[in-house]
Amino acid sequence: MTPSASGRRNWMYWLATAVLAAECFVGGVMGGLRMEPFARVVTHLGYPLYFMTILGVCYVSAGVVLLAPRLPLLKEWAYAGLLFIFAGATASHLWVGDDATTLAGPLILVGLTAASWALRPQRRRTCDTKRTRP
């Protein structure tokens, strides 16, 4: 990879990760506090309100782990958890018959999670996927 391509990839990784982490912090705190717009959505989807507190703690924890140095295994877990949460949100909206515009938010977050995970620098991964076998 050329130096400019490497720098561009690193920049895109940090942009995706910063936006994702910001969403985790803001969404986690607002959901954890059961703020009205979010409570309405959770009730509409058929989930109990205490579920918001559980998800809020998970969101904030994932945001902290994504920005913390090192911790490659915890980062993998955070990415997996966020992917399950956002894919589950998409499925929940489909299940209750919401329109396509409602799906945009969760689908964008699925894409952002996947982009942040895929753009991680090689040294931040739990295993070396480029290594050749003897």
Tab-separated table of N, CA, C and O in Angstrom:
chain	number	residue	atom	x	y	z
A	1	MET	N	0.850	-1.173	0.000
A	1	MET	CA	0.000	0.000	0.000
A	1	MET	C	0.895	1.235	0.000
A	1	MET	O	1.836	1.332	0.769
A	2	THR	N	0.584	2.195	-0.839
A	2	THR	CA	1.387	3.413	-0.917
A	2	THR	C	1.176	4.261	0.325
A	2	THR	O	0.148	4.148	0.992
A	3	PRO	N	2.139	5.121	0.647
A	3	PRO	CA	1.989	5.964	1.837
A	3	PRO	C	0.724	6.818	1.810
A	3	PRO	O	0.057	6.976	2.819
A	4	SER	N	0.359	7.353	0.660
A	4	SER	CA	-0.833	8.194	0.614
A	4	SER	C	-2.096	7.359	0.808
A	4	SER	O	-3.038	7.796	1.457
A	5	ALA	N	-2.119	6.135	0.262
A	5	ALA	CA	-3.264	5.254	0.449
A	5	ALA	C	-3.372	4.825	1.905
A	5	ALA	O	-4.462	4.741	2.468
A	6	SER	N	-2.232	4.570	2.522
A	6	SER	CA	-2.207	4.194	3.932
A	6	SER	C	-2.720	5.338	4.814
A	6	SER	O	-3.494	5.113	5.743
A	7	GLY	N	-2.296	6.557	4.504
A	7	GLY	CA	-2.755	7.724	5.265
A	7	GLY	C	-4.235	7.972	5.082
A	7	GLY	O	-4.947	8.305	6.034
A	8	ARG	N	-4.717	7.785	3.854
A	8	ARG	CA	-6.143	7.976	3.572
A	8	ARG	C	-6.974	6.914	4.312
A	8	ARG	O	-8.007	7.215	4.887
A	9	ARG	N	-6.485	5.682	4.327
A	9	ARG	CA	-7.187	4.598	5.027
A	9	ARG	C	-7.227	4.889	6.527
A	9	ARG	O	-8.255	4.682	7.172
A	10	ASN	N	-6.116	5.352	7.076
A	10	ASN	CA	-6.055	5.688	8.499
A	10	ASN	C	-7.017	6.828	8.821
A	10	ASN	O	-7.721	6.788	9.838
A	11	TRP	N	-7.069	7.827	7.957
A	11	TRP	CA	-7.978	8.960	8.153
A	11	TRP	C	-9.430	8.490	8.116
A	11	TRP	O	-10.249	8.892	8.942
A	12	MET	N	-9.770	7.620	7.161
A	12	MET	CA	-11.142	7.108	7.050
A	12	MET	C	-11.501	6.247	8.262
A	12	MET	O	-12.622	6.298	8.755
A	13	TYR	N	-10.529	5.463	8.761
A	13	TYR	CA	-10.751	4.660	9.964
A	13	TYR	C	-11.105	5.561	11.147
A	13	TYR	O	-12.081	5.319	11.850
A	14	TRP	N	-10.302	6.604	11.351
A	14	TRP	CA	-10.547	7.479	12.496
A	14	TRP	C	-11.844	8.267	12.349
A	14	TRP	O	-12.539	8.515	13.343
A	15	LEU	N	-12.197	8.652	11.141
A	15	LEU	CA	-13.467	9.343	10.928
A	15	LEU	C	-14.637	8.422	11.270
A	15	LEU	O	-15.528	8.798	12.042
A	16	ALA	N	-14.645	7.211	10.730
A	16	ALA	CA	-15.724	6.255	11.010
A	16	ALA	C	-15.776	5.912	12.492
A	16	ALA	O	-16.859	5.868	13.094
A	17	THR	N	-14.611	5.702	13.101
A	17	THR	CA	-14.562	5.322	14.507
A	17	THR	C	-15.002	6.468	15.412
A	17	THR	O	-15.727	6.251	16.391
A	18	ALA	N	-14.598	7.692	15.101
A	18	ALA	CA	-14.995	8.847	15.917
A	18	ALA	C	-16.504	9.076	15.853
A	18	ALA	O	-17.147	9.319	16.889
A	19	VAL	N	-17.071	8.978	14.658
A	19	VAL	CA	-18.524	9.151	14.522
A	19	VAL	C	-19.254	8.030	15.262
A	19	VAL	O	-20.232	8.273	15.974
A	20	LEU	N	-18.776	6.805	15.110
A	20	LEU	CA	-19.393	5.665	15.788
A	20	LEU	C	-19.291	5.801	17.305
A	20	LEU	O	-20.269	5.590	18.026
A	21	ALA	N	-18.129	6.179	17.807
A	21	ALA	CA	-17.946	6.349	19.248
A	21	ALA	C	-18.813	7.492	19.777
A	21	ALA	O	-19.413	7.376	20.852
A	22	ALA	N	-18.908	8.584	19.028
A	22	ALA	CA	-19.771	9.700	19.451
A	22	ALA	C	-21.223	9.251	19.531
A	22	ALA	O	-21.941	9.589	20.482
A	23	GLU	N	-21.664	8.466	18.550
A	23	GLU	CA	-23.033	7.951	18.579
A	23	GLU	C	-23.221	7.044	19.785
A	23	GLU	O	-24.268	7.068	20.431
A	24	CYS	N	-22.203	6.242	20.112
A	24	CYS	CA	-22.280	5.352	21.278
A	24	CYS	C	-22.431	6.156	22.572
A	24	CYS	O	-23.255	5.817	23.429
A	25	PHE	N	-21.637	7.226	22.707
A	25	PHE	CA	-21.716	8.034	23.923
A	25	PHE	C	-23.052	8.772	24.024
A	25	PHE	O	-23.752	8.689	25.024
A	26	VAL	N	-23.405	9.482	22.967
A	26	VAL	CA	-24.640	10.284	22.994
A	26	VAL	C	-25.865	9.377	23.075
A	26	VAL	O	-26.738	9.556	23.929
A	27	GLY	N	-25.927	8.394	22.190
A	27	GLY	CA	-27.067	7.477	22.193
A	27	GLY	C	-27.152	6.668	23.467
A	27	GLY	O	-28.248	6.413	23.978
A	28	GLY	N	-26.005	6.263	23.995
A	28	GLY	CA	-25.991	5.492	25.236
A	28	GLY	C	-26.483	6.278	26.426
A	28	GLY	O	-27.289	5.784	27.222
A	29	VAL	N	-26.020	7.509	26.545
A	29	VAL	CA	-26.463	8.342	27.668
A	29	VAL	C	-27.944	8.693	27.528
A	29	VAL	O	-28.724	8.552	28.480
A	30	MET	N	-28.357	9.107	26.333
A	30	MET	CA	-29.761	9.492	26.141
A	30	MET	C	-30.693	8.286	26.298
A	30	MET	O	-31.764	8.400	26.891
A	31	GLY	N	-30.276	7.144	25.787
A	31	GLY	CA	-31.085	5.940	25.948
A	31	GLY	C	-31.083	5.454	27.384
A	31	GLY	O	-32.117	5.066	27.923
A	32	GLY	N	-29.909	5.465	28.015
A	32	GLY	CA	-29.810	5.032	29.400
A	32	GLY	C	-30.638	5.870	30.349
A	32	GLY	O	-31.164	5.374	31.350
A	33	LEU	N	-30.776	7.151	30.010
A	33	LEU	CA	-31.614	8.042	30.832
A	33	LEU	C	-33.095	7.964	30.436
A	33	LEU	O	-33.916	8.681	30.997
A	34	ARG	N	-33.399	7.125	29.456
A	34	ARG	CA	-34.773	6.895	28.985
A	34	ARG	C	-35.447	8.186	28.536
A	34	ARG	O	-36.599	8.468	28.888
A	35	MET	N	-34.738	8.964	27.761
A	35	MET	CA	-35.289	10.226	27.262
A	35	MET	C	-36.479	9.948	26.338
A	35	MET	O	-36.524	8.936	25.645
A	36	GLU	N	-37.409	10.869	26.326
A	36	GLU	CA	-38.708	10.680	25.687
A	36	GLU	C	-38.678	10.203	24.232
A	36	GLU	O	-39.357	9.225	23.915
A	37	PRO	N	-37.958	10.824	23.325
A	37	PRO	CA	-38.039	10.336	21.938
A	37	PRO	C	-37.606	8.875	21.812
A	37	PRO	O	-38.200	8.112	21.070
A	38	PHE	N	-36.595	8.483	22.577
A	38	PHE	CA	-36.104	7.113	22.516
A	38	PHE	C	-37.066	6.157	23.208
A	38	PHE	O	-37.271	5.039	22.739
A	39	ALA	N	-37.660	6.594	24.307
A	39	ALA	CA	-38.633	5.750	25.017
A	39	ALA	C	-39.831	5.447	24.127
A	39	ALA	O	-40.354	4.325	24.126
A	40	ARG	N	-40.238	6.417	23.348
A	40	ARG	CA	-41.363	6.217	22.435
A	40	ARG	C	-41.026	5.154	21.383
A	40	ARG	O	-41.859	4.294	21.065
A	41	VAL	N	-39.834	5.210	20.849
A	41	VAL	CA	-39.413	4.237	19.830
A	41	VAL	C	-39.333	2.840	20.435
A	41	VAL	O	-39.818	1.865	19.848
A	42	VAL	N	-38.732	2.716	21.618
A	42	VAL	CA	-38.580	1.417	22.265
A	42	VAL	C	-39.948	0.815	22.573
A	42	VAL	O	-40.177	-0.385	22.344
A	43	THR	N	-40.864	1.626	23.045
A	43	THR	CA	-42.227	1.160	23.321
A	43	THR	C	-42.919	0.745	22.024
A	43	THR	O	-43.584	-0.296	21.971
A	44	HIS	N	-42.740	1.536	20.962
A	44	HIS	CA	-43.323	1.214	19.654
A	44	HIS	C	-42.816	-0.133	19.144
A	44	HIS	O	-43.570	-0.902	18.541
A	45	LEU	N	-41.551	-0.440	19.406
A	45	LEU	CA	-40.964	-1.697	18.947
A	45	LEU	C	-41.346	-2.880	19.839
A	45	LEU	O	-41.082	-4.030	19.498
A	46	GLY	N	-41.965	-2.588	20.983
A	46	GLY	CA	-42.437	-3.661	21.851
A	46	GLY	C	-41.475	-4.095	22.938
A	46	GLY	O	-41.672	-5.129	23.572
A	47	TYR	N	-40.452	-3.313	23.189
A	47	TYR	CA	-39.481	-3.660	24.223
A	47	TYR	C	-39.825	-2.940	25.525
A	47	TYR	O	-40.359	-1.827	25.511
A	48	PRO	N	-39.466	-3.535	26.683
A	48	PRO	CA	-39.688	-2.842	27.960
A	48	PRO	C	-38.698	-1.694	28.124
A	48	PRO	O	-37.592	-1.727	27.566
A	49	LEU	N	-39.081	-0.678	28.881
A	49	LEU	CA	-38.227	0.501	29.034
A	49	LEU	C	-36.905	0.198	29.743
A	49	LEU	O	-35.905	0.866	29.482
A	50	TYR	N	-36.880	-0.796	30.620
A	50	TYR	CA	-35.610	-1.102	31.294
A	50	TYR	C	-34.547	-1.583	30.299
A	50	TYR	O	-33.355	-1.512	30.573
A	51	PHE	N	-34.971	-2.045	29.136
A	51	PHE	CA	-34.048	-2.468	28.086
A	51	PHE	C	-33.169	-1.296	27.651
A	51	PHE	O	-32.011	-1.489	27.261
A	52	MET	N	-33.701	-0.079	27.743
A	52	MET	CA	-32.938	1.116	27.365
A	52	MET	C	-31.713	1.303	28.263
A	52	MET	O	-30.652	1.711	27.795
A	53	THR	N	-31.872	1.014	29.538
A	53	THR	CA	-30.748	1.155	30.469
A	53	THR	C	-29.658	0.141	30.140
A	53	THR	O	-28.466	0.478	30.111
A	54	ILE	N	-30.072	-1.085	29.854
A	54	ILE	CA	-29.102	-2.128	29.499
A	54	ILE	C	-28.350	-1.729	28.229
A	54	ILE	O	-27.115	-1.794	28.176
A	55	LEU	N	-29.089	-1.318	27.196
A	55	LEU	CA	-28.448	-0.907	25.947
A	55	LEU	C	-27.578	0.333	26.141
A	55	LEU	O	-26.520	0.444	25.527
A	56	GLY	N	-28.024	1.256	26.972
A	56	GLY	CA	-27.241	2.467	27.232
A	56	GLY	C	-25.881	2.148	27.815
A	56	GLY	O	-24.857	2.699	27.391
A	57	VAL	N	-25.844	1.246	28.776
A	57	VAL	CA	-24.577	0.829	29.382
A	57	VAL	C	-23.695	0.143	28.335
A	57	VAL	O	-22.491	0.402	28.249
A	58	CYS	N	-24.303	-0.697	27.510
A	58	CYS	CA	-23.544	-1.389	26.455
A	58	CYS	C	-22.985	-0.399	25.436
A	58	CYS	O	-21.837	-0.527	25.009
A	59	TYR	N	-23.791	0.578	25.033
A	59	TYR	CA	-23.349	1.601	24.068
A	59	TYR	C	-22.149	2.373	24.594
A	59	TYR	O	-21.140	2.521	23.901
A	60	VAL	N	-22.282	2.895	25.810
A	60	VAL	CA	-21.201	3.709	26.374
A	60	VAL	C	-19.941	2.864	26.542
A	60	VAL	O	-18.835	3.316	26.223
A	61	SER	N	-20.100	1.632	27.008
A	61	SER	CA	-18.948	0.739	27.161
A	61	SER	C	-18.260	0.497	25.818
A	61	SER	O	-17.034	0.525	25.727
A	62	ALA	N	-19.039	0.261	24.783
A	62	ALA	CA	-18.470	0.037	23.451
A	62	ALA	C	-17.731	1.279	22.962
A	62	ALA	O	-16.638	1.170	22.393
A	63	GLY	N	-18.298	2.451	23.194
A	63	GLY	CA	-17.636	3.695	22.786
A	63	GLY	C	-16.301	3.891	23.475
A	63	GLY	O	-15.318	4.304	22.845
A	64	VAL	N	-16.246	3.579	24.765
A	64	VAL	CA	-14.989	3.695	25.515
A	64	VAL	C	-13.955	2.719	24.957
A	64	VAL	O	-12.800	3.085	24.709
A	65	VAL	N	-14.358	1.480	24.739
A	65	VAL	CA	-13.426	0.458	24.258
A	65	VAL	C	-12.909	0.800	22.862
A	65	VAL	O	-11.727	0.615	22.569
A	66	LEU	N	-13.770	1.306	21.981
A	66	LEU	CA	-13.336	1.635	20.624
A	66	LEU	C	-12.250	2.711	20.611
A	66	LEU	O	-11.384	2.705	19.738
A	67	LEU	N	-12.297	3.623	21.568
A	67	LEU	CA	-11.314	4.704	21.601
A	67	LEU	C	-10.114	4.430	22.502
A	67	LEU	O	-9.107	5.126	22.419
A	68	ALA	N	-10.219	3.415	23.341
A	68	ALA	CA	-9.120	3.088	24.257
A	68	ALA	C	-7.956	2.476	23.477
A	68	ALA	O	-8.171	1.741	22.516
A	69	PRO	N	-6.736	2.774	23.890
A	69	PRO	CA	-5.591	2.165	23.205
A	69	PRO	C	-5.483	0.675	23.530
A	69	PRO	O	-5.897	0.234	24.595
A	70	ARG	N	-4.954	-0.032	22.568
A	70	ARG	CA	-4.760	-1.476	22.659
A	70	ARG	C	-6.106	-2.195	22.823
A	70	ARG	O	-7.008	-1.881	22.093
A	71	LEU	N	-6.237	-3.151	23.690
A	71	LEU	CA	-7.459	-3.924	23.944
A	71	LEU	C	-8.080	-4.523	22.672
A	71	LEU	O	-9.284	-4.397	22.436
A	72	PRO	N	-7.298	-5.214	21.845
A	72	PRO	CA	-7.837	-5.696	20.572
A	72	PRO	C	-8.997	-6.679	20.719
A	72	PRO	O	-9.956	-6.629	19.946
A	73	LEU	N	-8.951	-7.553	21.720
A	73	LEU	CA	-10.041	-8.517	21.883
A	73	LEU	C	-11.330	-7.823	22.330
A	73	LEU	O	-12.417	-8.123	21.821
A	74	LEU	N	-11.217	-6.882	23.253
A	74	LEU	CA	-12.406	-6.132	23.679
A	74	LEU	C	-12.983	-5.326	22.523
A	74	LEU	O	-14.207	-5.167	22.408
A	75	LYS	N	-12.120	-4.807	21.660
A	75	LYS	CA	-12.605	-4.070	20.485
A	75	LYS	C	-13.406	-4.992	19.574
A	75	LYS	O	-14.455	-4.608	19.054
A	76	GLU	N	-12.927	-6.220	19.372
A	76	GLU	CA	-13.674	-7.179	18.557
A	76	GLU	C	-15.057	-7.420	19.163
A	76	GLU	O	-16.059	-7.481	18.459
A	77	TRP	N	-15.116	-7.577	20.470
A	77	TRP	CA	-16.397	-7.790	21.147
A	77	TRP	C	-17.296	-6.573	20.996
A	77	TRP	O	-18.504	-6.696	20.801
A	78	ALA	N	-16.710	-5.384	21.118
A	78	ALA	CA	-17.500	-4.156	20.974
A	78	ALA	C	-18.075	-4.056	19.560
A	78	ALA	O	-19.255	-3.733	19.386
A	79	TYR	N	-17.250	-4.323	18.558
A	79	TYR	CA	-17.744	-4.289	17.175
A	79	TYR	C	-18.864	-5.312	16.980
A	79	TYR	O	-19.882	-5.011	16.366
A	80	ALA	N	-18.674	-6.521	17.486
A	80	ALA	CA	-19.696	-7.561	17.339
A	80	ALA	C	-20.985	-7.140	18.040
A	80	ALA	O	-22.084	-7.280	17.482
A	81	GLY	N	-20.858	-6.614	19.247
A	81	GLY	CA	-22.044	-6.180	19.983
A	81	GLY	C	-22.789	-5.071	19.268
A	81	GLY	O	-24.028	-5.094	19.171
A	82	LEU	N	-22.058	-4.085	18.766
A	82	LEU	CA	-22.707	-2.986	18.040
A	82	LEU	C	-23.378	-3.487	16.771
A	82	LEU	O	-24.486	-3.054	16.433
A	83	LEU	N	-22.732	-4.408	16.092
A	83	LEU	CA	-23.339	-4.970	14.888
A	83	LEU	C	-24.642	-5.696	15.224
A	83	LEU	O	-25.649	-5.529	14.522
A	84	PHE	N	-24.653	-6.463	16.308
A	84	PHE	CA	-25.880	-7.143	16.728
A	84	PHE	C	-26.958	-6.142	17.124
A	84	PHE	O	-28.138	-6.310	16.782
A	85	ILE	N	-26.584	-5.102	17.847
A	85	ILE	CA	-27.565	-4.097	18.281
A	85	ILE	C	-28.186	-3.390	17.078
A	85	ILE	O	-29.411	-3.268	16.978
A	86	PHE	N	-27.354	-2.930	16.147
A	86	PHE	CA	-27.874	-2.171	15.007
A	86	PHE	C	-28.623	-3.065	14.018
A	86	PHE	O	-29.641	-2.653	13.458
A	87	ALA	N	-28.144	-4.284	13.810
A	87	ALA	CA	-28.877	-5.223	12.948
A	87	ALA	C	-30.198	-5.609	13.612
A	87	ALA	O	-31.229	-5.738	12.940
A	88	GLY	N	-30.178	-5.764	14.917
A	88	GLY	CA	-31.413	-6.067	15.651
A	88	GLY	C	-32.402	-4.922	15.581
A	88	GLY	O	-33.618	-5.135	15.480
A	89	ALA	N	-31.916	-3.705	15.636
A	89	ALA	CA	-32.796	-2.542	15.506
A	89	ALA	C	-33.442	-2.520	14.127
A	89	ALA	O	-34.650	-2.252	13.987
A	90	THR	N	-32.647	-2.827	13.106
A	90	THR	CA	-33.184	-2.877	11.746
A	90	THR	C	-34.272	-3.944	11.653
A	90	THR	O	-35.360	-3.691	11.124
A	91	ALA	N	-33.988	-5.133	12.175
A	91	ALA	CA	-34.959	-6.228	12.137
A	91	ALA	C	-36.220	-5.874	12.933
A	91	ALA	O	-37.337	-6.192	12.501
A	92	SER	N	-36.049	-5.219	14.059
A	92	SER	CA	-37.209	-4.834	14.878
A	92	SER	C	-38.116	-3.862	14.136
A	92	SER	O	-39.341	-3.984	14.177
A	93	HIS	N	-37.506	-2.890	13.459
A	93	HIS	CA	-38.308	-1.932	12.689
A	93	HIS	C	-39.023	-2.630	11.536
A	93	HIS	O	-40.175	-2.315	11.230
A	94	LEU	N	-38.357	-3.570	10.888
A	94	LEU	CA	-39.008	-4.342	9.827
A	94	LEU	C	-40.165	-5.165	10.386
A	94	LEU	O	-41.238	-5.244	9.781
A	95	TRP	N	-39.962	-5.772	11.543
A	95	TRP	CA	-40.958	-6.645	12.157
A	95	TRP	C	-42.259	-5.907	12.462
A	95	TRP	O	-43.337	-6.440	12.257
A	96	VAL	N	-42.145	-4.664	12.940
A	96	VAL	CA	-43.365	-3.918	13.280
A	96	VAL	C	-43.945	-3.185	12.073
A	96	VAL	O	-44.958	-2.504	12.194
A	97	GLY	N	-43.307	-3.309	10.917
A	97	GLY	CA	-43.850	-2.729	9.693
A	97	GLY	C	-43.521	-1.269	9.466
A	97	GLY	O	-44.239	-0.583	8.727
A	98	ASP	N	-42.440	-0.786	10.049
A	98	ASP	CA	-42.039	0.604	9.826
A	98	ASP	C	-41.602	0.801	8.374
A	98	ASP	O	-41.174	-0.137	7.710
A	99	ASP	N	-41.694	2.042	7.916
A	99	ASP	CA	-41.332	2.336	6.524
A	99	ASP	C	-39.807	2.406	6.347
A	99	ASP	O	-39.044	2.367	7.307
A	100	ALA	N	-39.397	2.518	5.106
A	100	ALA	CA	-37.970	2.474	4.757
A	100	ALA	C	-37.174	3.618	5.382
A	100	ALA	O	-35.999	3.443	5.696
A	101	THR	N	-37.786	4.778	5.570
A	101	THR	CA	-37.036	5.900	6.137
A	101	THR	C	-36.616	5.614	7.576
A	101	THR	O	-35.581	6.102	8.025
A	102	THR	N	-37.386	4.814	8.282
A	102	THR	CA	-37.046	4.456	9.658
A	102	THR	C	-35.838	3.528	9.706
A	102	THR	O	-35.109	3.505	10.687
A	103	LEU	N	-35.635	2.792	8.628
A	103	LEU	CA	-34.515	1.844	8.582
A	103	LEU	C	-33.186	2.521	8.287
A	103	LEU	O	-32.121	1.922	8.503
A	104	ALA	N	-33.216	3.738	7.802
A	104	ALA	CA	-31.989	4.424	7.386
A	104	ALA	C	-30.991	4.548	8.539
A	104	ALA	O	-29.799	4.248	8.366
A	105	GLY	N	-31.436	4.985	9.697
A	105	GLY	CA	-30.535	5.180	10.839
A	105	GLY	C	-29.800	3.908	11.239
A	105	GLY	O	-28.561	3.881	11.269
A	106	PRO	N	-30.539	2.834	11.555
A	106	PRO	CA	-29.838	1.598	11.936
A	106	PRO	C	-28.945	1.043	10.825
A	106	PRO	O	-27.857	0.534	11.099
A	107	LEU	N	-29.384	1.166	9.572
A	107	LEU	CA	-28.567	0.647	8.469
A	107	LEU	C	-27.286	1.463	8.280
A	107	LEU	O	-26.220	0.904	7.988
A	108	ILE	N	-27.367	2.770	8.459
A	108	ILE	CA	-26.169	3.608	8.394
A	108	ILE	C	-25.197	3.216	9.507
A	108	ILE	O	-23.990	3.125	9.293
A	109	LEU	N	-25.729	2.941	10.693
A	109	LEU	CA	-24.874	2.549	11.815
A	109	LEU	C	-24.264	1.162	11.608
A	109	LEU	O	-23.127	0.917	12.020
A	110	VAL	N	-24.990	0.254	10.950
A	110	VAL	CA	-24.406	-1.043	10.587
A	110	VAL	C	-23.225	-0.801	9.651
A	110	VAL	O	-22.140	-1.369	9.830
A	111	GLY	N	-23.425	0.042	8.644
A	111	GLY	CA	-22.352	0.351	7.701
A	111	GLY	C	-21.161	1.029	8.354
A	111	GLY	O	-20.007	0.723	8.044
A	112	LEU	N	-21.436	1.951	9.274
A	112	LEU	CA	-20.362	2.645	9.980
A	112	LEU	C	-19.559	1.682	10.854
A	112	LEU	O	-18.328	1.757	10.911
A	113	THR	N	-20.253	0.771	11.519
A	113	THR	CA	-19.582	-0.236	12.342
A	113	THR	C	-18.701	-1.128	11.473
A	113	THR	O	-17.541	-1.384	11.800
A	114	ALA	N	-19.257	-1.585	10.361
A	114	ALA	CA	-18.494	-2.442	9.443
A	114	ALA	C	-17.298	-1.692	8.864
A	114	ALA	O	-16.197	-2.254	8.745
A	115	ALA	N	-17.469	-0.431	8.522
A	115	ALA	CA	-16.371	0.366	7.962
A	115	ALA	C	-15.261	0.559	8.989
A	115	ALA	O	-14.076	0.386	8.679
A	116	SER	N	-15.621	0.903	10.209
A	116	SER	CA	-14.619	1.099	11.252
A	116	SER	C	-13.848	-0.197	11.500
A	116	SER	O	-12.622	-0.190	11.621
A	117	TRP	N	-14.565	-1.303	11.557
A	117	TRP	CA	-13.920	-2.599	11.786
A	117	TRP	C	-12.988	-2.950	10.630
A	117	TRP	O	-11.851	-3.368	10.841
A	118	ALA	N	-13.453	-2.799	9.403
A	118	ALA	CA	-12.679	-3.202	8.229
A	118	ALA	C	-11.470	-2.295	7.978
A	118	ALA	O	-10.463	-2.750	7.430
A	119	LEU	N	-11.548	-1.036	8.373
A	119	LEU	CA	-10.464	-0.086	8.105
A	119	LEU	C	-9.408	-0.042	9.204
A	119	LEU	O	-8.440	0.708	9.091
A	120	ARG	N	-9.578	-0.841	10.252
A	120	ARG	CA	-8.592	-0.826	11.340
A	120	ARG	C	-7.197	-1.120	10.812
A	120	ARG	O	-7.032	-1.982	9.955
A	121	PRO	N	-6.209	-0.415	11.338
A	121	PRO	CA	-4.829	-0.734	10.952
A	121	PRO	C	-4.475	-2.163	11.354
A	121	PRO	O	-4.999	-2.683	12.339
A	122	GLN	N	-3.609	-2.774	10.614
A	122	GLN	CA	-3.224	-4.172	10.839
A	122	GLN	C	-2.733	-4.402	12.264
A	122	GLN	O	-3.037	-5.416	12.868
A	123	ARG	N	-2.011	-3.452	12.809
A	123	ARG	CA	-1.450	-3.637	14.159
A	123	ARG	C	-2.515	-3.598	15.246
A	123	ARG	O	-2.245	-3.930	16.392
A	124	ARG	N	-3.744	-3.188	14.909
A	124	ARG	CA	-4.813	-3.113	15.915
A	124	ARG	C	-5.767	-4.300	15.843
A	124	ARG	O	-6.802	-4.291	16.476
A	125	ARG	N	-5.415	-5.299	15.074
A	125	ARG	CA	-6.270	-6.477	14.932
A	125	ARG	C	-5.826	-7.566	15.893
A	125	ARG	O	-4.671	-7.606	16.305
A	126	THR	N	-6.747	-8.472	16.226
A	126	THR	CA	-6.415	-9.532	17.180
A	126	THR	C	-5.552	-10.606	16.558
A	126	THR	O	-4.828	-11.299	17.240
A	127	CYS	N	-5.638	-10.781	15.248
A	127	CYS	CA	-4.791	-11.763	14.587
A	127	CYS	C	-4.281	-11.153	13.279
A	127	CYS	O	-4.879	-10.255	12.725
A	128	ASP	N	-3.178	-11.691	12.829
A	128	ASP	CA	-2.575	-11.193	11.604
A	128	ASP	C	-3.187	-11.930	10.426
A	128	ASP	O	-2.850	-13.084	10.164
A	129	THR	N	-4.103	-11.294	9.714
A	129	THR	CA	-4.791	-11.946	8.601
A	129	THR	C	-3.926	-12.000	7.355
A	129	THR	O	-4.223	-12.737	6.433
A	130	LYS	N	-2.845	-11.247	7.303
A	130	LYS	CA	-1.966	-11.214	6.138
A	130	LYS	C	-0.842	-12.241	6.222
A	130	LYS	O	-0.124	-12.458	5.279
A	131	ARG	N	-0.701	-12.859	7.380
A	131	ARG	CA	0.401	-13.794	7.581
A	131	ARG	C	0.206	-15.028	6.693
A	131	ARG	O	-0.898	-15.550	6.572
A	132	THR	N	1.269	-15.480	6.105
A	132	THR	CA	1.194	-16.682	5.266
A	132	THR	C	1.562	-17.897	6.096
A	132	THR	O	2.374	-17.816	7.024
A	133	ARG	N	1.006	-19.020	5.744
A	133	ARG	CA	1.303	-20.251	6.468
A	133	ARG	C	2.614	-20.837	5.944
A	133	ARG	O	2.914	-20.724	4.768
A	134	PRO	N	3.351	-21.511	6.816
A	134	PRO	CA	4.632	-22.106	6.389
A	134	PRO	C	4.440	-23.239	5.415
A	134	PRO	O	3.502	-23.867	5.293
